[in-house]
């Protein structure tokens, strides 16, 4: 099964920072280098760079498909 967790972050949070938050929620003593975030859309996935900003990516995508602020 899947495990879900909620973290509070803003649009400027990087993938590396988000991974660190998630590590602290799930496993307290893990190496950040072992974890990566992926952006998955339909049948395509892309490994996010540590400097990518996942929340900003999601927001921009939602705006392009018609959501408003």
N, CA and C atoms as an extended XYZ file, in Angstrom:
207
Properties=species:S:1:pos:R:3:atomname:S:1:resname:S:1:resid:I:1 pbc="F F F"
N         0.800       -1.181        0.000 N   UNK     1
C         0.000        0.000        0.000 CA  UNK     1
C         0.851        1.256        0.000 C   UNK     1
N         0.173        2.350       -0.143 N   UNK     2
C         0.827        3.646       -0.169 CA  UNK     2
C         0.759        4.303        1.204 C   UNK     2
N         1.737        5.125        1.496 N   UNK     3
C         1.754        5.913        2.712 CA  UNK     3
C         1.720        7.378        2.313 C   UNK     3
N         0.882        8.166        2.964 N   UNK     4
C         0.756        9.577        2.648 CA  UNK     4
C         1.168       10.403        3.850 C   UNK     4
N         1.756       11.534        3.577 N   UNK     5
C         2.145       12.465        4.635 CA  UNK     5
C         1.951       13.877        4.094 C   UNK     5
N         1.652       14.815        4.971 N   UNK     6
C         1.475       16.205        4.586 CA  UNK     6
C         2.630       17.026        5.141 C   UNK     6
N         3.187       17.874        4.304 N   UNK     7
C         4.221       18.808        4.759 CA  UNK     7
C         3.821       20.207        4.306 C   UNK     7
N         4.221       21.186        5.067 N   UNK     8
C         3.919       22.573        4.732 CA  UNK     8
C         5.138       23.203        4.076 C   UNK     8
N         4.944       23.699        2.838 N   UNK     9
C         6.040       24.349        2.131 CA  UNK     9
C         5.463       25.354        1.149 C   UNK     9
N         6.317       26.249        0.645 N   UNK    10
C         5.840       27.250       -0.299 CA  UNK    10
C         6.384       26.971       -1.694 C   UNK    10
N         6.070       27.859       -2.634 N   UNK    11
C         6.464       27.670       -4.032 CA  UNK    11
C         7.974       27.669       -4.241 C   UNK    11
N         8.701       28.263       -3.341 N   UNK    12
C        10.156       28.376       -3.505 CA  UNK    12
C        10.918       27.217       -2.872 C   UNK    12
N        10.214       26.270       -2.274 N   UNK    13
C        10.853       25.100       -1.684 CA  UNK    13
C        11.442       24.231       -2.782 C   UNK    13
N        12.719       23.883       -2.648 N   UNK    14
C        13.375       23.061       -3.666 CA  UNK    14
C        13.082       21.583       -3.428 C   UNK    14
N        13.362       20.783       -4.440 N   UNK    15
C        13.178       19.336       -4.320 CA  UNK    15
C        14.046       18.779       -3.190 C   UNK    15
N        15.277       19.284       -3.059 N   UNK    16
C        16.162       18.823       -1.987 CA  UNK    16
C        15.578       19.153       -0.618 C   UNK    16
N        15.043       20.353       -0.462 N   UNK    17
C        14.429       20.741        0.811 CA  UNK    17
C        13.197       19.899        1.107 C   UNK    17
N        12.398       19.634        0.081 N   UNK    18
C        11.204       18.815        0.267 CA  UNK    18
C        11.578       17.384        0.641 C   UNK    18
N        12.598       16.838       -0.002 N   UNK    19
C        13.073       15.493        0.364 CA  UNK    19
C        13.499       15.461        1.823 C   UNK    19
N        14.218       16.492        2.258 N   UNK    20
C        14.664       16.549        3.655 CA  UNK    20
C        13.469       16.573        4.605 C   UNK    20
N        12.429       17.331        4.274 N   UNK    21
C        11.214       17.365        5.101 CA  UNK    21
C        10.568       15.987        5.180 C   UNK    21
N        10.496       15.312        4.036 N   UNK    22
C         9.874       13.988        3.992 CA  UNK    22
C        10.690       12.964        4.765 C   UNK    22
N        12.018       13.048        4.662 N   UNK    23
C        12.886       12.143        5.424 CA  UNK    23
C        12.637       12.311        6.916 C   UNK    23
N        12.513       13.550        7.361 N   UNK    24
C        12.265       13.808        8.781 CA  UNK    24
C        10.920       13.254        9.221 C   UNK    24
N         9.926       13.248        8.322 N   UNK    25
C         8.612       12.705        8.663 CA  UNK    25
C         8.629       11.175        8.731 C   UNK    25
N         9.356       10.537        7.787 N   UNK    26
C         9.329        9.082        7.678 CA  UNK    26
C        10.458        8.393        8.429 C   UNK    26
N        11.686        8.802        8.157 N   UNK    27
C        12.865        8.110        8.677 CA  UNK    27
C        13.847        9.177        9.143 C   UNK    27
N        14.160        9.199       10.400 N   UNK    28
C        14.938       10.317       10.928 CA  UNK    28
C        16.424       10.293       10.560 C   UNK    28
N        17.017        9.146       10.297 N   UNK    29
C        18.470        9.090       10.097 CA  UNK    29
C        18.873        8.657        8.701 C   UNK    29
N        18.200        9.127        7.668 N   UNK    30
C        18.512        8.683        6.311 CA  UNK    30
C        19.313        9.732        5.556 C   UNK    30
N        20.099        9.247        4.619 N   UNK    31
C        20.916       10.097        3.760 CA  UNK    31
C        20.062       10.666        2.639 C   UNK    31
N        20.104       11.985        2.464 N   UNK    32
C        19.323       12.661        1.436 CA  UNK    32
C        19.639       12.119        0.046 C   UNK    32
N        20.861       11.712       -0.204 N   UNK    33
C        21.268       11.209       -1.509 CA  UNK    33
C        20.533        9.954       -1.943 C   UNK    33
N        19.908        9.266       -1.024 N   UNK    34
C        19.174        8.033       -1.348 CA  UNK    34
C        17.781        8.302       -1.874 C   UNK    34
N        17.287        9.530       -1.783 N   UNK    35
C        15.914        9.836       -2.136 CA  UNK    35
C        15.855       10.858       -3.261 C   UNK    35
N        14.924       10.654       -4.195 N   UNK    36
C        14.722       11.581       -5.307 CA  UNK    36
C        13.235       11.752       -5.537 C   UNK    36
N        12.867       12.901       -6.070 N   UNK    37
C        11.478       13.165       -6.431 CA  UNK    37
C        11.333       13.101       -7.942 C   UNK    37
N        10.205       12.574       -8.377 N   UNK    38
C         9.892       12.478       -9.798 CA  UNK    38
C         8.591       13.220      -10.059 C   UNK    38
N         8.509       13.840      -11.218 N   UNK    39
C         7.271       14.432      -11.702 CA  UNK    39
C         6.688       13.428      -12.692 C   UNK    39
N         5.486       12.946      -12.417 N   UNK    40
C         4.850       11.952      -13.275 CA  UNK    40
C         3.591       12.568      -13.868 C   UNK    40
N         3.495       12.538      -15.192 N   UNK    41
C         2.329       13.072      -15.889 CA  UNK    41
C         1.975       12.115      -17.018 C   UNK    41
N         0.785       11.546      -16.939 N   UNK    42
C         0.340       10.522      -17.878 CA  UNK    42
C         1.358        9.394      -17.898 C   UNK    42
N         1.953        9.092      -19.031 N   UNK    43
C         2.926        7.994      -19.100 CA  UNK    43
C         4.368        8.491      -19.124 C   UNK    43
N         4.583        9.723      -18.692 N   UNK    44
C         5.916       10.306      -18.718 CA  UNK    44
C         6.352       10.638      -17.299 C   UNK    44
N         7.609       10.378      -17.004 N   UNK    45
C         8.137       10.783      -15.710 CA  UNK    45
C         9.475       11.475      -15.905 C   UNK    45
N         9.755       12.430      -15.013 N   UNK    46
C        11.001       13.174      -15.074 CA  UNK    46
C        11.585       13.281      -13.680 C   UNK    46
N        12.848       12.951      -13.560 N   UNK    47
C        13.557       13.092      -12.301 CA  UNK    47
C        13.755       14.577      -12.029 C   UNK    47
N        13.340       15.036      -10.862 N   UNK    48
C        13.512       16.442      -10.515 CA  UNK    48
C        14.932       16.680      -10.010 C   UNK    48
N        15.538       17.759      -10.474 N   UNK    49
C        16.844       18.163       -9.955 CA  UNK    49
C        16.659       18.658       -8.525 C   UNK    49
N        17.713       18.615       -7.742 N   UNK    50
C        17.614       19.083       -6.354 CA  UNK    50
C        17.207       20.549       -6.282 C   UNK    50
N        17.486       21.314       -7.345 N   UNK    51
C        17.160       22.746       -7.356 CA  UNK    51
C        15.781       23.047       -7.931 C   UNK    51
N        15.104       22.043       -8.511 N   UNK    52
C        13.743       22.245       -9.016 CA  UNK    52
C        12.813       22.594       -7.861 C   UNK    52
N        11.735       23.269       -8.173 N   UNK    53
C        10.752       23.689       -7.170 CA  UNK    53
C         9.422       23.014       -7.473 C   UNK    53
N         9.178       21.841       -6.861 N   UNK    54
C         8.008       21.021       -7.199 CA  UNK    54
C         6.664       21.726       -7.018 C   UNK    54
N         6.503       22.520       -5.976 N   UNK    55
C         5.230       23.195       -5.747 CA  UNK    55
C         4.983       24.219       -6.848 C   UNK    55
N         6.029       24.925       -7.253 N   UNK    56
C         5.904       25.901       -8.332 CA  UNK    56
C         5.593       25.198       -9.654 C   UNK    56
N         6.219       24.051       -9.899 N   UNK    57
C         5.924       23.276      -11.107 CA  UNK    57
C         4.454       22.859      -11.139 C   UNK    57
N         3.953       22.368      -10.017 N   UNK    58
C         2.553       21.949       -9.935 CA  UNK    58
C         1.616       23.130      -10.130 C   UNK    58
N         1.906       24.249       -9.488 N   UNK    59
C         1.074       25.442       -9.627 CA  UNK    59
C         1.023       25.898      -11.080 C   UNK    59
N         2.174       25.962      -11.736 N   UNK    60
C         2.215       26.396      -13.137 CA  UNK    60
C         1.431       25.443      -14.034 C   UNK    60
N         1.527       24.144      -13.772 N   UNK    61
C         0.764       23.167      -14.548 CA  UNK    61
C        -0.739       23.385      -14.354 C   UNK    61
N        -1.164       23.550      -13.106 N   UNK    62
C        -2.592       23.749      -12.833 CA  UNK    62
C        -3.117       25.012      -13.506 C   UNK    62
N        -2.321       26.059      -13.538 N   UNK    63
C        -2.729       27.292      -14.217 CA  UNK    63
C        -2.879       27.073      -15.716 C   UNK    63
N        -2.002       26.238      -16.316 N   UNK    64
C        -2.092       26.015      -17.764 CA  UNK    64
C        -3.319       25.198      -18.137 C   UNK    64
N        -3.855       24.408      -17.213 N   UNK    65
C        -5.038       23.619      -17.551 CA  UNK    65
C        -6.331       24.270      -17.083 C   UNK    65
N        -6.232       25.540      -16.648 N   UNK    66
C        -7.452       26.285      -16.394 CA  UNK    66
C        -7.773       26.636      -14.958 C   UNK    66
N        -7.009       26.134      -14.010 N   UNK    67
C        -7.266       26.533      -12.630 CA  UNK    67
C        -6.865       27.997      -12.440 C   UNK    67
N        -7.531       28.675      -11.538 N   UNK    68
C        -7.177       30.056      -11.247 CA  UNK    68
C        -6.671       30.148       -9.816 C   UNK    68
N        -6.019       31.242       -9.536 N   UNK    69
C        -5.471       31.421       -8.191 CA  UNK    69
C        -6.577       31.663       -7.248 C   UNK    69
